[in-house]
Short mmCIF file of C-alpha atoms (C1' of nucleotides) in Angstrom, two decimals:
data_model
loop_
_atom_site.label_atom_id
_atom_site.label_comp_id
_atom_site.label_asym_id
_atom_site.label_seq_id
_atom_site.Cartn_x
_atom_site.Cartn_y
_atom_site.Cartn_z
CA UNK A 1458 234.08 90.66 58.11
CA UNK A 1459 237.32 92.11 57.01
CA UNK A 1460 240.24 93.77 58.54
CA UNK A 1461 239.63 93.16 62.29
CA UNK A 1462 243.00 94.31 62.53
CA UNK A 1463 242.62 97.54 60.96
CA UNK A 1464 239.07 98.67 62.87
CA UNK A 1465 238.76 98.80 66.35
CA UNK A 1466 235.44 97.24 67.37
CA UNK A 1467 232.76 97.54 69.94
CA UNK A 1468 231.69 94.31 71.91
CA UNK A 1469 228.25 94.24 71.92
CA UNK A 1470 225.79 92.18 74.30
CA UNK A 1471 223.71 89.65 72.30
CA UNK A 1472 220.32 88.63 73.74
CA UNK A 1473 217.59 86.62 72.46
CA UNK A 1474 214.04 87.70 72.82
CA UNK A 1475 211.14 85.34 72.22
CA UNK A 1476 207.59 85.86 70.81
CA UNK A 1477 206.01 82.86 71.97
CA UNK A 1478 202.34 82.67 70.26
CA UNK A 1479 199.44 80.32 70.93
CA UNK A 1480 195.53 80.07 70.81
CA UNK A 1481 193.93 80.27 73.91
CA UNK A 1482 189.99 80.20 73.68
CA UNK A 1483 189.96 81.10 70.08
CA UNK A 1484 192.24 84.53 71.19
CA UNK A 1485 195.81 84.86 69.81
CA UNK A 1486 197.98 84.77 73.37
CA UNK A 1487 201.77 85.86 73.70
CA UNK A 1488 203.70 84.68 77.05
CA UNK A 1489 204.91 87.54 78.46
CA UNK A 1490 207.04 88.05 81.58
CA UNK A 1491 206.98 90.83 84.24
CA UNK A 1492 209.94 92.48 84.86
CA UNK A 1493 210.82 92.91 88.48
CA UNK A 1494 213.69 95.67 87.96
CA UNK A 1495 214.81 98.48 86.43
CA UNK A 1496 214.27 99.56 83.85
CA UNK A 1497 210.85 99.40 82.81
CA UNK A 1498 210.65 97.68 86.41
CA UNK A 1499 206.87 95.85 86.74
CA UNK A 1500 206.09 96.09 83.02
CA UNK A 1501 205.39 93.56 80.65
CA UNK A 1502 208.40 92.01 78.39
CA UNK A 1503 208.56 89.08 76.06
CA UNK A 1504 210.85 86.33 77.45
CA UNK A 1505 214.30 86.30 76.40
CA UNK A 1506 218.26 86.32 77.94
CA UNK A 1507 221.89 86.40 77.10
CA UNK A 1508 223.60 83.92 74.54
CA UNK A 1509 226.09 81.87 76.35
CA UNK A 1510 229.72 81.93 74.93
CA UNK A 1511 229.10 78.52 73.14
CA UNK A 1512 225.71 78.86 72.00
CA UNK A 1513 224.05 79.68 68.77
CA UNK A 1514 221.14 82.26 68.84
CA UNK A 1515 218.80 79.37 67.97
CA UNK A 1516 220.28 77.31 70.75
CA UNK A 1517 219.76 79.85 73.06
CA UNK A 1518 216.49 80.74 71.78
CA UNK A 1519 215.06 76.78 72.16
CA UNK A 1520 216.60 76.88 75.88
CA UNK A 1521 214.97 79.71 76.85
CA UNK A 1522 211.79 78.47 75.31
CA UNK A 1523 212.13 75.56 77.79
CA UNK A 1524 212.73 77.57 80.61
CA UNK A 1525 210.45 80.30 80.39
CA UNK A 1526 207.04 77.69 79.00
CA UNK A 1527 208.09 74.91 81.78
CA UNK A 1528 207.95 72.71 79.14
CA UNK A 1529 210.14 69.24 79.21
CA UNK A 1530 210.25 68.80 75.63
CA UNK A 1531 210.54 71.85 73.30
CA UNK A 1532 212.14 69.93 70.47
CA UNK A 1533 209.05 69.74 68.24
CA UNK A 1534 207.74 72.96 68.65
CA UNK A 1535 208.26 75.63 65.59
CA UNK A 1536 210.90 78.16 66.29
CA UNK A 1537 211.93 80.25 63.76
CA UNK A 1538 214.47 83.61 63.40
CA UNK A 1539 212.29 86.89 62.99
CA UNK A 1540 215.11 89.32 62.88
CA UNK A 1541 217.37 91.38 64.73
CA UNK A 1542 216.76 94.18 66.59
CA UNK A 1543 220.09 96.84 66.79
CA UNK A 1544 218.94 100.26 67.43
CA UNK A 1545 221.40 101.95 69.61
CA UNK A 1546 219.45 103.01 72.95
CA UNK A 1547 216.83 100.41 72.77
CA UNK A 1548 218.44 99.15 76.13
CA UNK A 1549 218.94 102.85 78.44
CA UNK A 1550 221.52 100.97 80.24
CA UNK A 1551 224.02 99.33 77.63
CA UNK A 1552 224.32 98.33 73.72
CA UNK A 1553 222.19 95.18 73.41
CA UNK A 1554 221.78 93.35 69.80
CA UNK A 1555 218.72 91.27 70.18
CA UNK A 1556 218.06 88.24 67.52
CA UNK A 1557 213.89 88.07 68.00
CA UNK A 1558 212.60 84.65 67.46
CA UNK A 1559 208.89 83.57 66.67
CA UNK A 1560 207.73 80.33 68.66
CA UNK A 1561 204.24 78.77 68.31
CA UNK A 1562 202.47 76.63 70.32
CA UNK A 1563 199.55 73.92 69.96
CA UNK A 1564 198.31 73.61 73.31
CA UNK A 1565 198.58 76.31 76.14
CA UNK A 1566 200.43 75.17 78.95
CA UNK A 1567 200.67 77.07 82.38
CA UNK A 1568 203.83 78.65 82.28
CA UNK A 1569 206.78 78.60 84.71
CA UNK A 1570 208.66 81.09 85.48
CA UNK A 1571 212.49 81.06 84.66
CA UNK A 1572 214.86 81.74 87.16
CA UNK A 1573 215.72 85.19 86.11
CA UNK A 1574 211.45 85.95 85.47
CA UNK A 1575 209.78 87.69 87.99
CA UNK A 1576 206.53 86.16 86.34
CA UNK A 1577 205.42 84.55 83.08
CA UNK A 1578 201.98 84.60 81.77
CA UNK A 1579 199.95 84.08 78.83
CA UNK A 1580 198.30 87.36 77.60
CA UNK A 1581 195.55 88.00 74.82
CA UNK A 1582 197.30 89.70 71.98
CA UNK A 1583 195.02 92.85 72.02
CA UNK A 1584 196.11 93.54 75.63
CA UNK A 1585 199.87 92.96 75.25
CA UNK A 1586 200.78 96.72 75.05
CA UNK A 1587 203.30 98.96 76.44
CA UNK A 1588 205.85 96.68 76.98
CA UNK A 1589 209.06 96.96 77.94
CA UNK A 1590 212.09 98.07 75.44
CA UNK A 1591 211.12 97.85 71.94
CA UNK A 1592 209.10 94.60 72.45
CA UNK A 1593 205.69 96.10 70.99
CA UNK A 1594 207.84 96.56 67.80
CA UNK A 1595 208.98 93.05 67.80
CA UNK A 1596 205.68 91.54 68.61
CA UNK A 1597 203.82 92.89 66.32
CA UNK A 1598 206.49 92.02 63.45
CA UNK A 1599 206.06 88.45 64.54
CA UNK A 1600 202.24 88.59 64.33
CA UNK A 1601 202.76 90.53 61.27
CA UNK A 1602 205.00 87.68 60.07
CA UNK A 1603 202.84 84.75 61.15
CA UNK A 1604 200.30 86.08 59.35
CA UNK A 1605 201.95 85.98 56.23
CA UNK A 1606 203.22 82.88 56.51
CA UNK A 1607 200.11 81.27 56.92
CA UNK A 1608 199.32 81.89 53.20
CA UNK A 1609 202.07 80.21 51.77
CA UNK A 1610 203.19 77.82 53.93
CA UNK A 1611 202.12 75.00 56.47
CA UNK A 1612 202.89 76.86 59.44
CA UNK A 1613 198.97 76.66 60.83
CA UNK A 1614 199.51 73.35 62.59
CA UNK A 1615 202.07 74.63 64.68
CA UNK A 1616 198.88 75.90 66.43
CA UNK A 1617 197.24 73.02 66.52
CA UNK A 1618 197.79 69.62 68.68
CA UNK A 1619 199.13 66.35 67.27
CA UNK A 1620 195.68 65.61 66.01
CA UNK A 1621 193.24 67.88 65.03
CA UNK A 1622 189.42 68.72 63.37
CA UNK A 1623 189.44 70.95 60.18
CA UNK A 1624 187.72 73.27 62.17
CA UNK A 1625 190.39 73.62 64.43
CA UNK A 1626 192.60 74.67 61.52
CA UNK A 1627 190.21 77.14 60.10
CA UNK A 1628 190.05 78.75 63.53
CA UNK A 1629 193.84 78.87 63.70
CA UNK A 1630 193.41 81.07 60.33
CA UNK A 1631 190.55 83.03 61.33
CA UNK A 1632 192.10 84.43 64.61
CA UNK A 1633 195.34 85.19 63.60
CA UNK A 1634 193.43 87.06 60.22
CA UNK A 1635 190.84 88.32 62.41
CA UNK A 1636 188.44 87.28 59.16
CA UNK A 1637 186.08 84.60 58.79
CA UNK A 1638 186.35 81.84 56.27
CA UNK A 1639 183.82 80.17 54.58
CA UNK A 1640 183.72 76.49 55.82
CA UNK A 1641 183.15 74.38 52.60
CA UNK A 1642 185.58 76.32 51.15
CA UNK A 1643 188.53 76.27 53.53
CA UNK A 1644 188.19 72.57 53.60
CA UNK A 1645 187.94 71.85 49.98
CA UNK A 1646 191.10 74.02 49.86
CA UNK A 1647 193.17 72.33 52.75
CA UNK A 1648 192.19 68.60 51.49
CA UNK A 1649 192.99 69.26 48.00
CA UNK A 1650 196.43 70.44 48.81
CA UNK A 1651 198.77 67.43 48.85
CA UNK A 1652 200.71 66.89 52.10
CA UNK A 1653 199.23 69.76 54.14
CA UNK A 1654 196.57 67.28 56.57
CA UNK A 1655 196.58 63.58 56.42
CA UNK A 1656 193.44 61.80 57.55
CA UNK A 1657 193.86 59.71 61.16
CA UNK A 1658 192.96 56.25 59.24
CA UNK A 1659 191.38 55.20 62.72
CA UNK A 1660 188.09 57.12 61.51
CA UNK A 1661 188.53 58.66 64.82
CA UNK A 1662 186.37 61.42 65.78
CA UNK A 1663 186.25 64.06 68.44
CA UNK A 1664 183.12 65.21 70.59
CA UNK A 1665 183.68 68.75 70.85
CA UNK A 1666 179.95 69.94 71.96
CA UNK A 1667 176.51 69.18 70.16
CA UNK A 1668 177.18 68.89 66.37
CA UNK A 1669 177.96 66.28 63.95
CA UNK A 1670 181.56 64.74 65.29
CA UNK A 1671 184.16 66.08 62.70
CA UNK A 1672 187.03 63.72 61.29
CA UNK A 1673 190.63 63.74 62.65
CA UNK A 1674 193.62 65.01 60.94
CA UNK A 1675 197.36 65.20 61.32
CA UNK A 1676 199.83 67.65 60.02
CA UNK A 1677 201.32 66.06 56.94
CA UNK A 1678 204.94 66.13 55.37
CA UNK A 1679 203.99 69.14 53.34
CA UNK A 1680 205.67 72.50 54.52
CA UNK A 1681 204.70 75.09 51.64
CA UNK A 1682 201.27 75.66 50.07
CA UNK A 1683 200.95 75.98 46.49
CA UNK A 1684 198.97 77.55 45.36
CA UNK A 1685 198.65 79.88 48.21
CA UNK A 1686 195.60 80.21 50.62
CA UNK A 1687 195.36 84.10 50.14
CA UNK A 1688 193.87 86.68 52.56
CA UNK A 1689 191.28 88.91 51.46
CA UNK A 1690 193.13 91.22 49.10
CA UNK A 1691 194.25 94.74 50.28
CA UNK A 1692 196.59 97.17 49.01
CA UNK A 1693 200.31 97.58 48.89
CA UNK A 1694 201.91 96.27 52.19
CA UNK A 1695 205.21 96.68 52.92
CA UNK A 1696 207.06 93.95 51.30
CA UNK B 877 216.37 90.77 78.21
CA UNK B 878 216.22 90.33 82.08
CA UNK B 879 218.36 89.81 84.91
CA UNK B 880 221.34 91.31 83.57
CA UNK B 881 222.79 91.27 87.00
CA UNK B 882 221.97 87.66 87.82
CA UNK B 883 223.47 86.29 84.65
CA UNK B 884 227.47 87.17 83.53
CA UNK B 885 227.37 87.93 79.83
CA UNK B 886 229.65 87.24 77.14
CA UNK B 887 230.68 90.09 74.77
CA UNK B 888 230.31 89.53 71.12
CA UNK B 889 231.79 91.38 68.03
CA UNK B 890 228.98 92.18 65.90
CA UNK B 891 229.08 92.60 61.95
CA UNK B 892 227.05 93.30 58.84
CA UNK B 893 227.76 91.00 55.99
CA UNK B 894 225.92 91.98 52.76
CA UNK B 895 224.61 90.08 49.78
CA UNK B 896 224.72 92.58 47.13
CA UNK B 897 222.99 91.16 44.02
CA UNK B 898 222.39 92.98 40.46
CA UNK B 899 221.79 91.52 37.02
CA UNK B 900 224.64 91.68 34.48
CA UNK B 901 224.51 90.29 31.08
CA UNK B 902 221.44 88.12 31.86
CA UNK B 903 223.34 86.38 34.66
CA UNK B 904 223.11 86.87 38.32
CA UNK B 905 226.04 88.54 39.98
CA UNK B 906 227.37 89.35 43.44
CA UNK B 907 229.79 91.83 44.66
CA UNK B 908 232.61 90.09 46.32
CA UNK B 909 235.61 91.34 48.13
CA UNK B 910 239.34 89.12 48.00
CA UNK B 911 240.54 88.73 51.54
CA UNK B 912 244.26 89.98 52.10
CA UNK B 913 244.77 88.26 55.36
CA UNK B 914 244.08 85.01 57.59
CA UNK B 915 241.77 83.64 57.84
CA UNK B 916 240.87 82.68 54.39
CA UNK B 917 243.52 84.77 53.13
CA UNK B 918 243.23 84.92 49.27
CA UNK B 919 239.60 83.53 49.31
CA UNK B 920 236.73 85.71 48.18
CA UNK B 921 233.85 86.45 50.62
CA UNK B 922 230.89 88.83 51.17
CA UNK B 923 231.68 92.39 51.97
CA UNK B 924 230.71 93.56 55.20
CA UNK B 925 232.24 95.05 58.42
CA UNK B 926 232.04 95.65 62.27
CA UNK B 927 228.85 97.93 63.64
CA UNK B 928 230.16 101.09 64.86
CA UNK B 929 229.42 101.84 68.57
CA UNK B 930 226.64 104.36 67.69
CA UNK B 931 225.05 102.58 64.66
CA UNK B 932 222.08 100.34 64.03
CA UNK B 933 222.74 97.29 61.70
CA UNK B 934 220.44 98.94 58.93
CA UNK B 935 222.78 101.81 59.07
CA UNK B 936 226.13 99.99 59.44
CA UNK B 937 224.74 97.59 56.37
CA UNK B 938 223.90 101.22 54.02
CA UNK B 939 227.51 102.59 54.83
CA UNK B 940 229.13 99.65 54.04
CA UNK B 941 227.10 99.36 50.64
CA UNK B 942 228.21 102.77 49.82
CA UNK B 943 231.92 102.03 50.82
CA UNK B 944 232.03 98.81 48.56
CA UNK B 945 230.43 99.87 45.72
CA UNK B 946 231.68 103.37 45.65
CA UNK B 947 228.02 104.67 44.61
CA UNK B 948 227.78 108.55 45.78
CA UNK B 949 224.24 107.63 46.58
CA UNK B 950 222.93 104.32 47.90
CA UNK B 951 219.16 105.89 49.86
CA UNK B 952 216.97 104.64 47.30
CA UNK B 953 218.52 101.13 46.86
CA UNK B 954 216.82 98.34 47.96
CA UNK B 955 218.68 96.72 51.09
CA UNK B 956 216.87 94.45 53.65
CA UNK B 957 218.10 91.99 56.54
CA UNK B 958 218.18 88.68 56.00
CA UNK B 959 218.91 86.93 59.67
CA UNK B 960 221.35 86.85 61.66
CA UNK B 961 224.10 84.04 62.01
CA UNK B 962 225.52 83.20 65.28
CA UNK B 963 227.25 79.77 65.03
CA UNK B 964 230.06 79.19 67.61
CA UNK B 965 233.06 79.06 65.63
CA UNK B 966 231.92 80.63 62.32
CA UNK B 967 234.92 83.03 62.75
CA UNK B 968 237.85 80.47 64.15
CA UNK B 969 239.34 83.41 65.68
CA UNK B 970 236.89 85.05 67.64
CA UNK B 971 233.30 84.78 68.38
CA UNK B 972 231.37 86.82 65.96
CA UNK B 973 227.44 87.34 65.60
CA UNK B 974 226.94 88.56 62.20
CA UNK B 975 223.56 90.37 60.71
CA UNK B 976 223.23 89.60 57.06
CA UNK B 977 221.73 91.76 54.66
CA UNK B 978 220.54 91.74 51.16
CA UNK B 979 221.31 94.62 48.68
CA UNK B 980 219.58 94.60 45.08
CA UNK B 981 221.26 97.19 42.60
CA UNK B 982 219.85 98.19 39.10
CA UNK B 983 222.75 99.22 36.99
CA UNK B 984 226.18 97.05 37.89
CA UNK B 985 228.76 100.14 38.44
CA UNK B 986 232.48 99.47 38.48
CA UNK B 987 232.85 98.38 42.24
CA UNK B 988 234.95 100.58 44.63
CA UNK B 989 237.65 98.78 46.58
CA UNK B 990 236.66 99.76 50.58
CA UNK B 991 239.00 101.14 52.86
CA UNK B 992 239.84 97.59 54.09
CA UNK B 993 239.11 95.59 50.95
CA UNK B 994 242.03 94.16 49.05
CA UNK B 995 239.61 94.11 46.21
CA UNK B 996 236.09 94.16 44.94
CA UNK B 997 234.43 92.50 42.27
CA UNK B 998 231.11 91.51 40.37
CA UNK B 999 230.93 87.51 40.46
CA UNK B 1000 228.54 85.66 38.14
CA UNK B 1001 226.09 83.74 41.31
CA UNK B 1002 227.22 80.34 40.05
CA UNK B 1003 230.85 80.93 40.02
CA UNK B 1004 230.52 82.26 43.59
CA UNK B 1005 231.20 79.04 45.70
CA UNK B 1006 233.94 78.59 48.35
CA UNK B 1007 233.39 81.89 49.87
CA UNK B 1008 235.13 82.72 53.48
CA UNK B 1009 233.08 81.49 56.58
CA UNK B 1010 230.00 80.78 56.05
CA UNK B 1011 229.22 83.22 52.98
CA UNK B 1012 228.12 80.07 51.25
CA UNK B 1013 225.28 79.71 52.99
CA UNK B 1014 224.32 83.44 53.80
CA UNK B 1015 224.57 83.97 49.65
CA UNK B 1016 222.30 81.04 48.73
CA UNK B 1017 219.93 82.02 51.80
CA UNK B 1018 219.67 85.58 49.99
CA UNK B 1019 219.09 84.18 46.78
CA UNK B 1020 216.59 82.09 48.03
CA UNK B 1021 214.81 84.96 49.78
CA UNK B 1022 215.18 86.94 46.47
CA UNK B 1023 213.71 84.43 44.29
CA UNK B 1024 210.60 83.97 46.87
CA UNK B 1025 209.92 87.77 47.44
CA UNK B 1026 209.47 88.18 43.62
CA UNK B 1027 206.65 85.94 43.86
CA UNK B 1028 204.71 88.37 46.30
CA UNK B 1029 206.42 91.73 46.20
CA UNK B 1030 207.24 94.18 43.33
CA UNK B 1031 211.05 93.68 44.15
CA UNK B 1032 211.77 92.98 41.14
CA UNK B 1033 211.97 96.56 39.80
CA UNK B 1034 214.90 97.17 42.27
CA UNK B 1035 216.87 95.37 39.79
CA UNK B 1036 216.08 97.65 37.03
CA UNK B 1037 216.87 101.27 36.42
CA UNK B 1038 214.68 104.30 37.00
CA UNK B 1039 212.51 103.45 33.22
CA UNK B 1040 212.87 99.94 32.34
CA UNK B 1041 210.78 97.94 29.51
CA UNK B 1042 208.67 95.15 30.28
CA UNK B 1043 210.76 92.69 28.65
CA UNK B 1044 213.74 93.69 31.12
CA UNK B 1045 211.34 93.29 33.91
CA UNK B 1046 210.46 89.68 32.67
CA UNK B 1047 214.61 88.79 32.19
CA UNK B 1048 214.62 89.61 36.33
CA UNK B 1049 212.13 86.97 36.97
CA UNK B 1050 213.89 84.77 34.52
CA UNK B 1051 217.25 85.40 35.64
CA UNK B 1052 216.77 85.13 39.16
CA UNK B 1053 214.15 81.96 38.97
CA UNK B 1054 215.75 80.68 36.05
CA UNK B 1055 212.89 79.51 34.41
CA UNK B 1056 211.10 80.77 31.19
CA UNK B 1057 208.11 82.79 31.28
CA UNK B 1058 205.66 83.45 28.74
CA UNK B 1059 205.80 86.89 27.39
CA UNK B 1060 202.23 88.11 26.27
CA UNK B 1061 201.35 86.26 29.69
CA UNK B 1062 203.86 88.02 31.88
CA UNK B 1063 202.77 91.24 30.45
CA UNK B 1064 199.21 90.89 30.90
CA UNK B 1065 199.83 90.18 34.80
CA UNK B 1066 201.87 92.72 35.47
CA UNK B 1067 199.48 95.48 33.63
CA UNK B 1068 196.77 93.80 35.45
CA UNK B 1069 198.11 94.71 39.05
CA UNK B 1070 197.42 98.17 39.90
CA UNK B 1071 200.68 100.05 40.90
CA UNK B 1072 203.09 97.67 40.02
CA UNK B 1073 204.19 99.37 37.30
CA UNK B 1074 203.37 102.71 35.38
CA UNK B 1075 203.82 103.64 31.65
CA UNK B 1076 206.43 106.60 31.04
CA UNK B 1077 203.72 109.30 29.73
CA UNK B 1078 205.83 110.83 27.08
CA UNK B 1079 204.90 107.99 24.82
CA UNK B 1080 209.06 107.25 25.02
CA UNK B 1081 210.42 104.25 23.53
CA UNK B 1082 213.70 102.63 23.91
CA UNK B 1083 215.72 100.94 21.11
CA UNK B 1084 217.75 98.00 22.37
CA UNK B 1085 218.12 96.37 18.87
CA UNK B 1086 216.10 95.03 15.92
CA UNK B 1087 212.59 94.58 16.66
CA UNK B 1088 210.02 97.11 17.82
CA UNK B 1089 210.62 99.32 20.11
CA UNK B 1090 209.07 98.63 23.51
CA UNK B 1091 207.44 101.20 25.61
CA UNK B 1092 209.00 102.33 28.84
CA UNK B 1093 207.91 101.74 32.73
CA UNK B 1094 208.70 103.35 36.10
CA UNK B 1095 208.18 101.50 39.10
CA UNK B 1096 204.67 102.19 40.42
CA UNK B 1097 203.64 102.97 44.49
CA UNK B 1098 202.78 99.29 45.20
CA UNK B 1099 205.26 96.98 47.02
CA UNK B 1100 202.97 93.92 47.42
CA UNK B 1101 201.36 91.65 44.79
CA UNK B 1102 198.13 90.25 44.93
CA UNK B 1103 197.42 88.18 43.56
CA UNK B 1104 201.11 86.56 43.68
CA UNK B 1105 203.11 85.72 40.40
CA UNK B 1106 203.71 82.35 41.21
CA UNK B 1107 206.75 80.31 39.88
CA UNK B 1108 206.11 76.75 38.58
CA UNK B 1109 204.62 74.71 41.56
CA UNK B 1110 207.17 72.24 43.14
CA UNK B 1111 206.94 69.86 46.03
CA UNK B 1112 207.04 71.32 49.50
CA UNK B 1113 210.14 73.28 50.51
CA UNK B 1114 210.80 74.72 53.57
CA UNK B 1115 208.72 77.13 54.65
"C1'" DC C 906 210.95 94.28 -0.42
"C1'" DC C 907 211.27 90.26 1.77
"C1'" DT C 908 212.84 88.55 6.01
"C1'" DT C 909 214.21 88.67 10.77
"C1'" DT C 910 213.15 90.07 15.49
"C1'" DT C 911 210.78 91.90 19.06
"C1'" DA C 912 206.86 94.09 20.98
"C1'" DT C 913 201.89 93.90 21.58
"C1'" DA C 914 196.99 92.28 21.02
"C1'" DG C 915 193.84 88.62 21.45
"C1'" DT C 916 191.48 84.09 22.13
"C1'" DC C 917 190.71 79.64 24.21
"C1'" DT C 918 190.57 76.64 27.82
"C1'" DG C 919 191.19 74.51 32.17
"C1'" DA C 920 191.96 75.14 37.19
"C1'" DG C 921 190.81 77.24 41.54
"C1'" DT C 922 187.70 80.10 44.38
"C1'" DG C 923 183.90 82.75 46.51
"C1'" DA C 924 178.97 82.12 47.47
"C1'" DC C 925 175.69 79.44 47.89
"C1'" DT C 926 172.31 75.11 48.84
"C1'" DA C 927 171.83 70.58 50.35
"C1'" DT C 928 172.61 66.65 53.23
"C1'" DT C 929 174.43 63.89 57.68
"C1'" DA C 930 174.89 63.16 62.28
"C1'" DA C 931 175.08 63.95 66.84
"C1'" DG C 932 172.49 66.47 71.52
"C1'" DG C 933 169.04 68.65 74.24
"C1'" DG C 934 164.05 70.15 75.38
"C1'" DG C 935 159.53 69.39 75.32
"C1'" DC D 1358 160.50 59.93 70.83
"C1'" DC D 1359 160.13 63.78 67.60
"C1'" DC D 1360 161.73 68.14 66.52
"C1'" DC D 1361 164.98 71.61 66.77
"C1'" DT D 1362 169.49 73.16 67.06
"C1'" DT D 1363 174.50 72.51 66.26
"C1'" DA D 1364 177.99 71.35 63.19
"C1'" DA D 1365 180.61 68.75 59.51
"C1'" DT D 1366 180.57 67.18 55.00
"C1'" DA D 1367 178.95 67.05 50.01
"C1'" DG D 1368 177.67 69.42 46.02
"C1'" DT D 1369 176.49 73.50 42.80
"C1'" DC D 1370 177.40 77.38 39.88
"C1'" DA D 1371 179.74 81.29 38.06
"C1'" DC D 1372 183.80 84.21 37.72
"C1'" DT D 1373 188.50 85.10 37.58
"C1'" DC D 1374 192.93 83.61 36.39
"C1'" DA D 1375 196.41 81.78 34.07
"C1'" DG D 1376 198.74 78.70 30.83
"C1'" DA D 1377 199.41 77.73 25.90
"C1'" DC D 1378 198.75 79.72 22.00
"C1'" DT D 1379 198.04 82.51 17.74
"C1'" DA D 1380 198.13 86.78 15.10
"C1'" DT D 1381 199.02 91.58 14.26
"C1'" DA D 1382 202.49 95.88 14.72
"C1'" DA D 1383 206.64 98.21 13.88
"C1'" DA D 1384 211.26 98.16 13.72
"C1'" DA D 1385 216.65 96.42 11.28
"C1'" DG D 1386 219.33 94.16 7.68
"C1'" DG D 1387 220.23 92.37 3.61
#
DNA sequence: CCTTTTATAGTCTGAGTGACTATTAAGGGG
DNA sequence: CCCCTTAATAGTCACTCAGACTATAAAAGG
């Protein structure tokens, strides 16, 4: 930040990359685009693009999110900076510094190919491997972060539509964590956390199939979970 | 990431900024440099600098950390990416994208002015306001992040020397959180967490002053705290 | 020797969670 | 129509853990 006149400095290309996650048919999916040209032609990649001259990374990310998903309104969607990837050589053509973001979507709309994307498609997380550039790592970091944030934040509702059942909310946790949760205990925990969810007053109910209809809830005003909803304890993982 | 040939793109200057934190005399301190030239001449700022052409942000941050602290070996220090700041206009001269890092130091060594820093000094966190650029916000974000990570990681030992007493470790929590903790309870919790700390075998003890000498501990192999050591519950803060 | 100071040990209680069982309210098939 | 299945919701029990304490141990100082 100091001494611009004492150091020569290299200009860098700056991009944003988006790990757009959603839940589809009970499985975690990620939005990918197929590359039309070298390098990595024909390979899948995270959507993204260059920062415009008068745009912050956050604005660029939301612009790209709208372009790639084809959604008219992306203002309500959860979009969060993940981290920045700057290894020299991560792009074979030139020095590119990429600010990665994670976006969470409730309902999976059909993706709309952006102006510079050959094709955009929802791909199950487990099949999203061998991506271009260092996008495998970015995607893994995004999933890791989301899984961790489910523990101590109310982020899970970002995967749900405006009104949802507690069973749907529980499925978010189970899908992202890959573990089964006890339904009564989950319910007790969620309802005991003030501001996490609030019941839809009209005693509305939803028929998903056979069983007893479930009450509907909306996301509440809270953003943090105190105390947290912990995953199965495991041994020391990188902090 | 796609279509480099279809979009023109702006070159950006990319820097790293460091929030170097330590505990000195029971208070949180941050390493600041005094700016020698416009803009913000005479104001304090976080240390930082440009990425070299063949250097990742992480490498640049560690290089700057060594330069600014004057320490011969900074390999063991905790250094972690915080987030990237990219608002247009955050630097009045040009478009600068800055990758911010947080570094934690055990013992506060006398800072050594780097080649491009007029002066470097440890400043109490509470007096570090009115910094140049958006460094007030970066510093606040760093403190927020560190405080949160103390809850669910073993990060606190990064503030301590190689061997420390449980009282010193507790002071880390109390200083960063600004709350008092019950000593027996803190001790019970830390010792019950496997891998957090391990006793120095030689029954070594340290005399800090009058009272009973305290046993010495080293940082253990664990990095995560399960279950976490929670702060006083408060209402929904931004996740 | 007694007081002060700090570390360490131990106790008690209530909140929160995991593992269950029971009940309610729907649909479907004979 | 009755029974079976399915899924939501209610409730129980025991164990763990954290907060609030009290008690003891080991040093320094007067």
